[in-house]
Amino acid sequence: MNNQELKRYDRQIILEEMGIEGQEKLRKASILVIGAGGLGCPLLSYLTGAGIGKIGVIDGDVVEESNLHRQVLYQYSDLGKNKAQAAATQLNLRNPLVEIQAYPHHLNAKNAIEIILGYDMVVDGSDNFPTRYLVNDCCVALKKTLVFGSIFQFEGQVSVFNHQGGPDYRSCYPEAPAADEVPNCGESGVLGPLPGMVGSIMANEVIKIVCGFGVPLSGKLLILNALNYDMQIFNIQPENPEQENASPVKTKAAAYQEIGIRELEEWKEKAEPFLLIDVREAYEFEEHNIGGTNISLYDLKDKIDSIPFHSKLVLCCTSGAKSRMAVKIISKKREEELFIISLLSQNT
């Protein structure tokens, strides 16, 4: 490294865990970032600041005024511009020592393999399930580590997939929800600082993995609640419990069925016994619910023994995501038949 690089990265080079060797690893690394939106903006900023040698950013969307409250790379003058290109312009100004490659289009089945193949690691900050599954499957096929993040209203998730034999995205979420059951920021909203918090954690995971220090979130799913700063880490369990201390491997998904409101109403009409548990936060339950008992996902592990036994246990949340995590917790201790219902399915 030359004097300019030594001066720019001095504050992280002096970290014992980093040193010159770690900075050289960052300099030689190439990272592809999927999405230059809420998560992509802080993520790209910190990766660029850290001195990653080459960063690719792919996004086919344009900057809209409703993006500006959370997508901090963009200015009012960027409205209407492609996000990948606008982000690359800003990042080049922040650190001209980093090579930024903009892909001003969406990732799809035709271009994904070719683009991902050119990078050491992939970071997924996309906002839709088809892209997430496409990115995951390509990373599995190409043996690329995938850092994943997502946000919804006040909640964020981060994990590291396909890392050194660890589980992939499908181990955590085997199947995508139906298209009409998927919420988005335009319909549900998102707190402005949340993507900054989650994107920073994602960038931290990238730097740790590239440099080889710390413990990455491989085989674990971090869930952050910005309302009360509750942060929990769920284990993505290995198939064989005896391998607990070994490198995580893909898991067998806990068995459950997804049902809609109509099916639940039919059970009520036939007086079929079931227990409905809403695993959202109390404020969400108070604003809108379809009945049942409210036990937050974050409290479920501690309260599971107090839940009365029923032959059918129905778990409810907004989109189904929290319910799927609840299935993993409950199935370890209970033997009821498990069902998932999302509030969004009321329109189906």
PDB file of C-alpha atoms in Angstrom, residues 50-206:
ATOM      1  CA  ALA A  50     -13.161   0.284   4.452  1.00  0.00           C
ATOM      2  CA  GLY A  51     -11.160  -0.028   1.231  1.00  0.00           C
ATOM      3  CA  ILE A  52     -12.689  -3.043  -0.504  1.00  0.00           C
ATOM      4  CA  GLY A  53     -10.738  -3.310  -3.771  1.00  0.00           C
ATOM      5  CA  LYS A  54     -13.669  -3.785  -6.140  1.00  0.00           C
ATOM      6  CA  ILE A  55     -17.359  -3.278  -5.468  1.00  0.00           C
ATOM      7  CA  GLY A  56     -20.114  -4.132  -7.899  1.00  0.00           C
ATOM      8  CA  VAL A  57     -23.572  -2.660  -7.399  1.00  0.00           C
ATOM      9  CA  ILE A  58     -26.606  -3.817  -9.352  1.00  0.00           C
ATOM     10  CA  ASP A  59     -30.003  -2.094  -9.322  1.00  0.00           C
ATOM     11  CA  GLY A  60     -32.459  -1.356 -12.110  1.00  0.00           C
ATOM     12  CA  ASP A  61     -34.596   1.138 -10.168  1.00  0.00           C
ATOM     13  CA  VAL A  62     -34.435   4.930 -10.319  1.00  0.00           C
ATOM     14  CA  VAL A  63     -34.232   7.330  -7.375  1.00  0.00           C
ATOM     15  CA  GLU A  64     -37.644   8.536  -6.203  1.00  0.00           C
ATOM     16  CA  GLU A  65     -38.439  11.274  -3.708  1.00  0.00           C
ATOM     17  CA  SER A  66     -39.909   8.749  -1.246  1.00  0.00           C
ATOM     18  CA  ASN A  67     -36.471   7.063  -1.128  1.00  0.00           C
ATOM     19  CA  LEU A  68     -34.631  10.074   0.253  1.00  0.00           C
ATOM     20  CA  HIS A  69     -35.647   9.707   3.916  1.00  0.00           C
ATOM     21  CA  ARG A  70     -33.639   6.481   4.233  1.00  0.00           C
ATOM     22  CA  GLN A  71     -31.437   6.016   1.147  1.00  0.00           C
ATOM     23  CA  VAL A  72     -28.681   8.311   2.283  1.00  0.00           C
ATOM     24  CA  LEU A  73     -26.393   8.155  -0.761  1.00  0.00           C
ATOM     25  CA  TYR A  74     -28.793  10.197  -2.895  1.00  0.00           C
ATOM     26  CA  GLN A  75     -29.517  13.893  -3.235  1.00  0.00           C
ATOM     27  CA  TYR A  76     -32.582  15.698  -4.533  1.00  0.00           C
ATOM     28  CA  SER A  77     -30.664  16.206  -7.773  1.00  0.00           C
ATOM     29  CA  ASP A  78     -30.483  12.420  -8.220  1.00  0.00           C
ATOM     30  CA  LEU A  79     -34.240  12.025  -8.678  1.00  0.00           C
ATOM     31  CA  GLY A  80     -34.963  10.017 -11.820  1.00  0.00           C
ATOM     32  CA  LYS A  81     -31.410   8.670 -12.095  1.00  0.00           C
ATOM     33  CA  ASN A  82     -30.590   4.980 -12.020  1.00  0.00           C
ATOM     34  CA  LYS A  83     -29.679   3.982  -8.460  1.00  0.00           C
ATOM     35  CA  ALA A  84     -26.621   1.884  -9.319  1.00  0.00           C
ATOM     36  CA  GLN A  85     -25.105   4.684 -11.404  1.00  0.00           C
ATOM     37  CA  ALA A  86     -26.009   7.430  -8.915  1.00  0.00           C
ATOM     38  CA  ALA A  87     -24.540   5.371  -6.072  1.00  0.00           C
ATOM     39  CA  ALA A  88     -21.342   4.723  -8.022  1.00  0.00           C
ATOM     40  CA  THR A  89     -20.916   8.465  -8.619  1.00  0.00           C
ATOM     41  CA  GLN A  90     -21.214   9.249  -4.915  1.00  0.00           C
ATOM     42  CA  LEU A  91     -18.965   6.366  -3.868  1.00  0.00           C
ATOM     43  CA  ASN A  92     -16.222   7.389  -6.305  1.00  0.00           C
ATOM     44  CA  LEU A  93     -16.234  10.827  -4.708  1.00  0.00           C
ATOM     45  CA  ARG A  94     -15.908   9.320  -1.240  1.00  0.00           C
ATOM     46  CA  ASN A  95     -13.057   6.966  -2.061  1.00  0.00           C
ATOM     47  CA  PRO A  96     -11.409   7.109  -5.510  1.00  0.00           C
ATOM     48  CA  LEU A  97      -9.087   4.265  -4.461  1.00  0.00           C
ATOM     49  CA  VAL A  98     -11.928   1.754  -4.765  1.00  0.00           C
ATOM     50  CA  GLU A  99     -13.100   0.420  -8.133  1.00  0.00           C
ATOM     51  CA  ILE A 100     -16.874   0.740  -8.425  1.00  0.00           C
ATOM     52  CA  GLN A 101     -18.704  -1.199 -11.139  1.00  0.00           C
ATOM     53  CA  ALA A 102     -22.336  -0.179 -11.703  1.00  0.00           C
ATOM     54  CA  TYR A 103     -24.866  -2.524 -13.297  1.00  0.00           C
ATOM     55  CA  PRO A 104     -27.879  -0.284 -14.128  1.00  0.00           C
ATOM     56  CA  HIS A 105     -30.377  -3.106 -14.527  1.00  0.00           C
ATOM     57  CA  HIS A 106     -32.073  -5.811 -12.493  1.00  0.00           C
ATOM     58  CA  LEU A 107     -30.516  -9.161 -11.696  1.00  0.00           C
ATOM     59  CA  ASN A 108     -32.301 -11.973 -13.508  1.00  0.00           C
ATOM     60  CA  ALA A 109     -31.905 -15.624 -14.416  1.00  0.00           C
ATOM     61  CA  LYS A 110     -30.080 -14.734 -17.639  1.00  0.00           C
ATOM     62  CA  ASN A 111     -27.362 -12.503 -16.191  1.00  0.00           C
ATOM     63  CA  ALA A 112     -27.017 -13.659 -12.549  1.00  0.00           C
ATOM     64  CA  ILE A 113     -24.419 -16.403 -12.957  1.00  0.00           C
ATOM     65  CA  GLU A 114     -22.177 -14.322 -15.198  1.00  0.00           C
ATOM     66  CA  ILE A 115     -22.228 -11.303 -12.883  1.00  0.00           C
ATOM     67  CA  ILE A 116     -21.868 -13.195  -9.587  1.00  0.00           C
ATOM     68  CA  LEU A 117     -19.043 -15.309 -10.990  1.00  0.00           C
ATOM     69  CA  GLY A 118     -16.834 -12.211 -11.162  1.00  0.00           C
ATOM     70  CA  TYR A 119     -16.884 -11.533  -7.395  1.00  0.00           C
ATOM     71  CA  ASP A 120     -15.523 -13.190  -4.253  1.00  0.00           C
ATOM     72  CA  MET A 121     -18.624 -12.614  -2.133  1.00  0.00           C
ATOM     73  CA  VAL A 122     -22.219 -11.461  -2.589  1.00  0.00           C
ATOM     74  CA  VAL A 123     -24.295  -9.206  -0.336  1.00  0.00           C
ATOM     75  CA  ASP A 124     -28.055  -9.263  -0.844  1.00  0.00           C
ATOM     76  CA  GLY A 125     -29.948  -6.120   0.090  1.00  0.00           C
ATOM     77  CA  SER A 126     -32.787  -6.720  -2.368  1.00  0.00           C
ATOM     78  CA  ASP A 127     -36.416  -6.162  -1.452  1.00  0.00           C
ATOM     79  CA  ASN A 128     -38.196  -9.059  -3.132  1.00  0.00           C
ATOM     80  CA  PHE A 129     -38.293 -12.832  -2.714  1.00  0.00           C
ATOM     81  CA  PRO A 130     -37.655 -13.902  -6.340  1.00  0.00           C
ATOM     82  CA  THR A 131     -34.331 -12.036  -6.296  1.00  0.00           C
ATOM     83  CA  ARG A 132     -33.377 -13.457  -2.889  1.00  0.00           C
ATOM     84  CA  TYR A 133     -33.936 -17.034  -4.008  1.00  0.00           C
ATOM     85  CA  LEU A 134     -32.164 -16.402  -7.324  1.00  0.00           C
ATOM     86  CA  VAL A 135     -29.133 -14.908  -5.563  1.00  0.00           C
ATOM     87  CA  ASN A 136     -29.043 -17.720  -3.024  1.00  0.00           C
ATOM     88  CA  ASP A 137     -29.249 -20.484  -5.605  1.00  0.00           C
ATOM     89  CA  CYS A 138     -26.514 -18.915  -7.731  1.00  0.00           C
ATOM     90  CA  CYS A 139     -24.258 -18.534  -4.680  1.00  0.00           C
ATOM     91  CA  VAL A 140     -24.820 -22.188  -3.766  1.00  0.00           C
ATOM     92  CA  ALA A 141     -24.013 -23.291  -7.323  1.00  0.00           C
ATOM     93  CA  LEU A 142     -20.889 -21.114  -7.475  1.00  0.00           C
ATOM     94  CA  LYS A 143     -19.828 -21.745  -3.850  1.00  0.00           C
ATOM     95  CA  LYS A 144     -19.961 -18.051  -2.937  1.00  0.00           C
ATOM     96  CA  THR A 145     -20.561 -16.753   0.584  1.00  0.00           C
ATOM     97  CA  LEU A 146     -23.755 -14.701   0.812  1.00  0.00           C
ATOM     98  CA  VAL A 147     -24.394 -11.975   3.382  1.00  0.00           C
ATOM     99  CA  PHE A 148     -28.143 -11.376   3.666  1.00  0.00           C
ATOM    100  CA  GLY A 149     -30.229  -8.593   5.162  1.00  0.00           C
ATOM    101  CA  SER A 150     -33.866  -7.519   5.135  1.00  0.00           C
ATOM    102  CA  ILE A 151     -36.055  -4.879   6.784  1.00  0.00           C
ATOM    103  CA  PHE A 152     -39.773  -4.466   7.479  1.00  0.00           C
ATOM    104  CA  GLN A 153     -41.321  -1.551   9.372  1.00  0.00           C
ATOM    105  CA  PHE A 154     -39.276  -1.593  12.629  1.00  0.00           C
ATOM    106  CA  GLU A 155     -37.567  -4.968  12.233  1.00  0.00           C
ATOM    107  CA  GLY A 156     -34.379  -6.098  10.532  1.00  0.00           C
ATOM    108  CA  GLN A 157     -32.754  -9.455   9.858  1.00  0.00           C
ATOM    109  CA  VAL A 158     -29.142 -10.371   9.045  1.00  0.00           C
ATOM    110  CA  SER A 159     -27.477 -13.700   8.354  1.00  0.00           C
ATOM    111  CA  VAL A 160     -24.530 -15.236   6.506  1.00  0.00           C
ATOM    112  CA  PHE A 161     -25.402 -18.071   4.153  1.00  0.00           C
ATOM    113  CA  ASN A 162     -23.434 -20.717   2.264  1.00  0.00           C
ATOM    114  CA  HIS A 163     -20.264 -19.937   4.206  1.00  0.00           C
ATOM    115  CA  GLN A 164     -17.757 -22.786   4.624  1.00  0.00           C
ATOM    116  CA  GLY A 165     -20.419 -25.469   4.341  1.00  0.00           C
ATOM    117  CA  GLY A 166     -22.999 -23.567   6.388  1.00  0.00           C
ATOM    118  CA  PRO A 167     -26.725 -23.370   5.632  1.00  0.00           C
ATOM    119  CA  ASP A 168     -28.150 -21.342   2.762  1.00  0.00           C
ATOM    120  CA  TYR A 169     -31.196 -19.076   2.545  1.00  0.00           C
ATOM    121  CA  ARG A 170     -33.538 -21.965   1.745  1.00  0.00           C
ATOM    122  CA  SER A 171     -32.515 -23.636   5.008  1.00  0.00           C
ATOM    123  CA  CYS A 172     -34.107 -20.700   6.811  1.00  0.00           C
ATOM    124  CA  TYR A 173     -36.913 -19.956   4.350  1.00  0.00           C
ATOM    125  CA  PRO A 174     -37.602 -23.076   2.248  1.00  0.00           C
ATOM    126  CA  GLU A 175     -40.304 -21.501   0.090  1.00  0.00           C
ATOM    127  CA  ALA A 176     -41.310 -17.977  -0.858  1.00  0.00           C
ATOM    128  CA  PRO A 177     -44.731 -16.710   0.247  1.00  0.00           C
ATOM    129  CA  ALA A 178     -47.370 -16.116  -2.418  1.00  0.00           C
ATOM    130  CA  ALA A 179     -46.954 -12.859  -4.341  1.00  0.00           C
ATOM    131  CA  ASP A 180     -50.131 -11.376  -2.836  1.00  0.00           C
ATOM    132  CA  GLU A 181     -48.911 -12.109   0.696  1.00  0.00           C
ATOM    133  CA  VAL A 182     -45.707 -10.092   0.443  1.00  0.00           C
ATOM    134  CA  PRO A 183     -45.668  -6.632   2.094  1.00  0.00           C
ATOM    135  CA  ASN A 184     -43.491  -3.781   0.836  1.00  0.00           C
ATOM    136  CA  CYS A 185     -42.299  -0.426   2.125  1.00  0.00           C
ATOM    137  CA  GLY A 186     -44.877   1.420   0.039  1.00  0.00           C
ATOM    138  CA  GLU A 187     -47.723  -0.435   1.753  1.00  0.00           C
ATOM    139  CA  SER A 188     -46.325  -1.038   5.248  1.00  0.00           C
ATOM    140  CA  GLY A 189     -43.719   1.681   5.746  1.00  0.00           C
ATOM    141  CA  VAL A 190     -40.212   1.545   7.170  1.00  0.00           C
ATOM    142  CA  LEU A 191     -38.416   3.591   9.835  1.00  0.00           C
ATOM    143  CA  GLY A 192     -35.686   5.712   8.215  1.00  0.00           C
ATOM    144  CA  PRO A 193     -32.730   4.792  10.482  1.00  0.00           C
ATOM    145  CA  LEU A 194     -33.511   1.045  10.403  1.00  0.00           C
ATOM    146  CA  PRO A 195     -31.796   0.266   7.061  1.00  0.00           C
ATOM    147  CA  GLY A 196     -28.768   2.186   8.306  1.00  0.00           C
ATOM    148  CA  MET A 197     -28.579  -0.019  11.389  1.00  0.00           C
ATOM    149  CA  VAL A 198     -29.053  -3.262   9.471  1.00  0.00           C
ATOM    150  CA  GLY A 199     -26.858  -2.252   6.536  1.00  0.00           C
ATOM    151  CA  SER A 200     -24.029  -1.439   8.946  1.00  0.00           C
ATOM    152  CA  ILE A 201     -24.265  -4.905  10.498  1.00  0.00           C
ATOM    153  CA  MET A 202     -24.144  -6.432   7.013  1.00  0.00           C
ATOM    154  CA  ALA A 203     -21.017  -4.425   6.160  1.00  0.00           C
ATOM    155  CA  ASN A 204     -19.448  -5.538   9.438  1.00  0.00           C
ATOM    156  CA  GLU A 205     -20.071  -9.188   8.506  1.00  0.00           C
ATOM    157  CA  VAL A 206     -18.391  -8.686   5.127  1.00  0.00           C
TER     158      VAL A 206
END
